[in-house]
Amino acid sequence: WKDAKAVAADLKPIYQATTLEEAEAALDAFSTKWDALYPAISQIWIRHWDNVIPIFDDPMDIRKVIYTTNAIESLNRSLRKVIKTKAVFPDEESVFKLMYLAMNNIAKRWNRPIKNWKAALSHFAILFPGRFNY
């Protein structure tokens, strides 16, 4: 716990890098600095690097929305709360119906905009033409 803030600060240059090359250099720098104390952290990044790489194809505005997970975590917590009260589902369709209804109820409570959403939405409209109606 004593190094948590310093480790988190040194991880930021990895996921906030503008290019893949910068991210790889930042990961190397992180490994050099922290592997003596916490080798597992850089090994997890290296092991899952193929899953991390695609984020560098997106503009920074989209990336900020993707890795800001508070809204996603809140949604997942709310969905788990709904599922926890049910012990058994008769079939897969009943799970989908319950999730749909739960999401509709959860969406009614959403009142704060997602940070950087307008900029990300503009990029989404460019990347996926025809999917947005303004």
PDB file of C-alpha atoms in Angstrom:
ATOM      1  CA  TRP A   1       0.000   0.000   0.000  1.00  0.00           C
ATOM      2  CA  LYS A   2       2.882   2.351   0.664  1.00  0.00           C
ATOM      3  CA  ASP A   3       3.827   2.434  -3.037  1.00  0.00           C
ATOM      4  CA  ALA A   4       0.315   2.386  -4.505  1.00  0.00           C
ATOM      5  CA  LYS A   5       0.231   6.051  -5.558  1.00  0.00           C
ATOM      6  CA  ALA A   6       3.714   5.934  -7.066  1.00  0.00           C
ATOM      7  CA  VAL A   7       2.971   2.709  -8.953  1.00  0.00           C
ATOM      8  CA  ALA A   8      -0.318   4.119 -10.270  1.00  0.00           C
ATOM      9  CA  ALA A   9       1.443   7.297 -11.362  1.00  0.00           C
ATOM     10  CA  ASP A  10       4.053   5.261 -13.233  1.00  0.00           C
ATOM     11  CA  LEU A  11       1.351   3.181 -14.949  1.00  0.00           C
ATOM     12  CA  LYS A  12      -0.373   6.273 -16.368  1.00  0.00           C
ATOM     13  CA  PRO A  13       2.205   6.893 -19.110  1.00  0.00           C
ATOM     14  CA  ILE A  14       1.462   3.401 -20.431  1.00  0.00           C
ATOM     15  CA  TYR A  15      -2.257   3.776 -21.012  1.00  0.00           C
ATOM     16  CA  GLN A  16      -2.117   7.507 -21.722  1.00  0.00           C
ATOM     17  CA  ALA A  17       0.551   7.159 -24.425  1.00  0.00           C
ATOM     18  CA  THR A  18      -0.436   8.576 -27.790  1.00  0.00           C
ATOM     19  CA  THR A  19       1.196   5.780 -29.779  1.00  0.00           C
ATOM     20  CA  LEU A  20       1.882   2.103 -29.308  1.00  0.00           C
ATOM     21  CA  GLU A  21       5.636   2.737 -29.367  1.00  0.00           C
ATOM     22  CA  GLU A  22       5.350   5.267 -26.532  1.00  0.00           C
ATOM     23  CA  ALA A  23       3.282   2.790 -24.526  1.00  0.00           C
ATOM     24  CA  GLU A  24       5.856   0.033 -25.022  1.00  0.00           C
ATOM     25  CA  ALA A  25       8.650   2.396 -23.932  1.00  0.00           C
ATOM     26  CA  ALA A  26       6.625   3.411 -20.862  1.00  0.00           C
ATOM     27  CA  LEU A  27       6.024  -0.257 -20.011  1.00  0.00           C
ATOM     28  CA  ASP A  28       9.759  -0.931 -20.302  1.00  0.00           C
ATOM     29  CA  ALA A  29      10.489   2.047 -18.025  1.00  0.00           C
ATOM     30  CA  PHE A  30       7.899   0.807 -15.536  1.00  0.00           C
ATOM     31  CA  SER A  31       9.407  -2.683 -15.579  1.00  0.00           C
ATOM     32  CA  THR A  32      12.908  -1.328 -15.018  1.00  0.00           C
ATOM     33  CA  LYS A  33      11.761   0.736 -12.045  1.00  0.00           C
ATOM     34  CA  TRP A  34       9.313  -1.616 -10.308  1.00  0.00           C
ATOM     35  CA  ASP A  35      10.139  -5.222 -11.249  1.00  0.00           C
ATOM     36  CA  ALA A  36      12.500  -5.607  -8.302  1.00  0.00           C
ATOM     37  CA  LEU A  37       9.617  -4.945  -5.870  1.00  0.00           C
ATOM     38  CA  TYR A  38       6.484  -5.877  -7.841  1.00  0.00           C
ATOM     39  CA  PRO A  39       7.352  -8.073 -10.851  1.00  0.00           C
ATOM     40  CA  ALA A  40       3.792  -9.351 -11.204  1.00  0.00           C
ATOM     41  CA  ILE A  41       2.430  -5.965 -12.309  1.00  0.00           C
ATOM     42  CA  SER A  42       4.499  -5.655 -15.466  1.00  0.00           C
ATOM     43  CA  GLN A  43       4.087  -9.376 -16.188  1.00  0.00           C
ATOM     44  CA  ILE A  44       0.289  -8.970 -16.182  1.00  0.00           C
ATOM     45  CA  TRP A  45       0.595  -6.086 -18.657  1.00  0.00           C
ATOM     46  CA  ILE A  46       2.966  -8.082 -20.865  1.00  0.00           C
ATOM     47  CA  ARG A  47       0.802 -11.219 -20.719  1.00  0.00           C
ATOM     48  CA  HIS A  48      -2.293  -9.247 -21.786  1.00  0.00           C
ATOM     49  CA  TRP A  49      -0.540  -6.822 -24.145  1.00  0.00           C
ATOM     50  CA  ASP A  50      -2.380  -8.203 -27.188  1.00  0.00           C
ATOM     51  CA  ASN A  51      -5.630  -7.157 -25.492  1.00  0.00           C
ATOM     52  CA  VAL A  52      -4.261  -3.685 -24.710  1.00  0.00           C
ATOM     53  CA  ILE A  53      -2.892  -2.883 -28.174  1.00  0.00           C
ATOM     54  CA  PRO A  54      -6.249  -2.194 -29.926  1.00  0.00           C
ATOM     55  CA  ILE A  55      -6.937   0.824 -27.720  1.00  0.00           C
ATOM     56  CA  PHE A  56      -4.068   2.687 -29.407  1.00  0.00           C
ATOM     57  CA  ASP A  57      -5.988   2.603 -32.704  1.00  0.00           C
ATOM     58  CA  ASP A  58      -8.624   4.921 -31.213  1.00  0.00           C
ATOM     59  CA  PRO A  59      -8.339   8.702 -30.794  1.00  0.00           C
ATOM     60  CA  MET A  60      -7.581   9.946 -27.278  1.00  0.00           C
ATOM     61  CA  ASP A  61     -11.141  11.248 -26.785  1.00  0.00           C
ATOM     62  CA  ILE A  62     -12.560   7.758 -27.273  1.00  0.00           C
ATOM     63  CA  ARG A  63      -9.859   6.190 -25.142  1.00  0.00           C
ATOM     64  CA  LYS A  64     -10.676   8.488 -22.210  1.00  0.00           C
ATOM     65  CA  VAL A  65     -14.300   7.386 -22.337  1.00  0.00           C
ATOM     66  CA  ILE A  66     -13.299   3.717 -22.567  1.00  0.00           C
ATOM     67  CA  TYR A  67     -10.902   3.616 -19.653  1.00  0.00           C
ATOM     68  CA  THR A  68     -13.043   5.785 -17.390  1.00  0.00           C
ATOM     69  CA  THR A  69     -15.001   2.887 -15.978  1.00  0.00           C
ATOM     70  CA  ASN A  70     -17.073   4.435 -13.183  1.00  0.00           C
ATOM     71  CA  ALA A  71     -20.277   4.311 -15.232  1.00  0.00           C
ATOM     72  CA  ILE A  72     -19.579   0.731 -16.316  1.00  0.00           C
ATOM     73  CA  GLU A  73     -18.800  -0.370 -12.763  1.00  0.00           C
ATOM     74  CA  SER A  74     -22.001   1.251 -11.516  1.00  0.00           C
ATOM     75  CA  LEU A  75     -24.037  -0.527 -14.190  1.00  0.00           C
ATOM     76  CA  ASN A  76     -22.419  -3.890 -13.422  1.00  0.00           C
ATOM     77  CA  ARG A  77     -23.007  -3.437  -9.683  1.00  0.00           C
ATOM     78  CA  SER A  78     -26.679  -2.631 -10.300  1.00  0.00           C
ATOM     79  CA  LEU A  79     -27.113  -5.651 -12.594  1.00  0.00           C
ATOM     80  CA  ARG A  80     -25.451  -7.973 -10.070  1.00  0.00           C
ATOM     81  CA  LYS A  81     -27.823  -6.666  -7.424  1.00  0.00           C
ATOM     82  CA  VAL A  82     -30.801  -7.643  -9.605  1.00  0.00           C
ATOM     83  CA  ILE A  83     -29.426 -11.097 -10.451  1.00  0.00           C
ATOM     84  CA  LYS A  84     -28.464 -11.864  -6.845  1.00  0.00           C
ATOM     85  CA  THR A  85     -32.121 -11.968  -5.780  1.00  0.00           C
ATOM     86  CA  LYS A  86     -32.900 -14.700  -8.311  1.00  0.00           C
ATOM     87  CA  ALA A  87     -31.623 -18.200  -7.605  1.00  0.00           C
ATOM     88  CA  VAL A  88     -32.565 -19.995 -10.826  1.00  0.00           C
ATOM     89  CA  PHE A  89     -33.640 -18.906 -14.282  1.00  0.00           C
ATOM     90  CA  PRO A  90     -35.903 -21.171 -16.347  1.00  0.00           C
ATOM     91  CA  ASP A  91     -34.082 -20.362 -19.600  1.00  0.00           C
ATOM     92  CA  GLU A  92     -31.682 -17.957 -21.260  1.00  0.00           C
ATOM     93  CA  GLU A  93     -34.461 -15.754 -22.583  1.00  0.00           C
ATOM     94  CA  SER A  94     -35.664 -15.006 -19.044  1.00  0.00           C
ATOM     95  CA  VAL A  95     -32.179 -13.735 -18.163  1.00  0.00           C
ATOM     96  CA  PHE A  96     -32.201 -11.437 -21.205  1.00  0.00           C
ATOM     97  CA  LYS A  97     -35.643 -10.104 -20.288  1.00  0.00           C
ATOM     98  CA  LEU A  98     -34.602  -9.448 -16.706  1.00  0.00           C
ATOM     99  CA  MET A  99     -31.421  -7.658 -17.838  1.00  0.00           C
ATOM    100  CA  TYR A 100     -33.387  -5.559 -20.332  1.00  0.00           C
ATOM    101  CA  LEU A 101     -35.918  -4.482 -17.714  1.00  0.00           C
ATOM    102  CA  ALA A 102     -33.202  -3.837 -15.143  1.00  0.00           C
ATOM    103  CA  MET A 103     -31.246  -1.673 -17.590  1.00  0.00           C
ATOM    104  CA  ASN A 104     -34.347   0.341 -18.381  1.00  0.00           C
ATOM    105  CA  ASN A 105     -34.860   1.012 -14.675  1.00  0.00           C
ATOM    106  CA  ILE A 106     -31.184   1.775 -14.126  1.00  0.00           C
ATOM    107  CA  ALA A 107     -31.121   4.174 -17.087  1.00  0.00           C
ATOM    108  CA  LYS A 108     -33.842   6.281 -15.448  1.00  0.00           C
ATOM    109  CA  ARG A 109     -31.376   7.147 -12.669  1.00  0.00           C
ATOM    110  CA  TRP A 110     -28.633   8.307 -15.041  1.00  0.00           C
ATOM    111  CA  ASN A 111     -28.418  12.045 -14.757  1.00  0.00           C
ATOM    112  CA  ARG A 112     -24.733  12.883 -15.083  1.00  0.00           C
ATOM    113  CA  PRO A 113     -23.103  12.995 -18.512  1.00  0.00           C
ATOM    114  CA  ILE A 114     -20.075  10.835 -19.205  1.00  0.00           C
ATOM    115  CA  LYS A 115     -16.905  12.912 -19.155  1.00  0.00           C
ATOM    116  CA  ASN A 116     -15.565  13.667 -22.661  1.00  0.00           C
ATOM    117  CA  TRP A 117     -18.618  12.017 -24.213  1.00  0.00           C
ATOM    118  CA  LYS A 118     -19.355  14.750 -26.797  1.00  0.00           C
ATOM    119  CA  ALA A 119     -15.827  14.621 -28.209  1.00  0.00           C
ATOM    120  CA  ALA A 120     -15.912  10.809 -28.253  1.00  0.00           C
ATOM    121  CA  LEU A 121     -19.341  10.847 -29.911  1.00  0.00           C
ATOM    122  CA  SER A 122     -17.965  13.021 -32.715  1.00  0.00           C
ATOM    123  CA  HIS A 123     -15.188  10.502 -33.316  1.00  0.00           C
ATOM    124  CA  PHE A 124     -17.668   7.606 -33.219  1.00  0.00           C
ATOM    125  CA  ALA A 125     -19.784   9.369 -35.858  1.00  0.00           C
ATOM    126  CA  ILE A 126     -16.730   9.630 -38.112  1.00  0.00           C
ATOM    127  CA  LEU A 127     -15.586   6.052 -37.491  1.00  0.00           C
ATOM    128  CA  PHE A 128     -19.071   4.546 -37.865  1.00  0.00           C
ATOM    129  CA  PRO A 129     -20.957   6.620 -40.445  1.00  0.00           C
ATOM    130  CA  GLY A 130     -24.644   5.953 -40.777  1.00  0.00           C
ATOM    131  CA  ARG A 131     -25.126   4.818 -37.176  1.00  0.00           C
ATOM    132  CA  PHE A 132     -25.801   8.254 -35.724  1.00  0.00           C
ATOM    133  CA  ASN A 133     -28.753  10.560 -36.264  1.00  0.00           C
ATOM    134  CA  TYR A 134     -28.160  14.129 -35.198  1.00  0.00           C
TER     135      TYR A 134
END
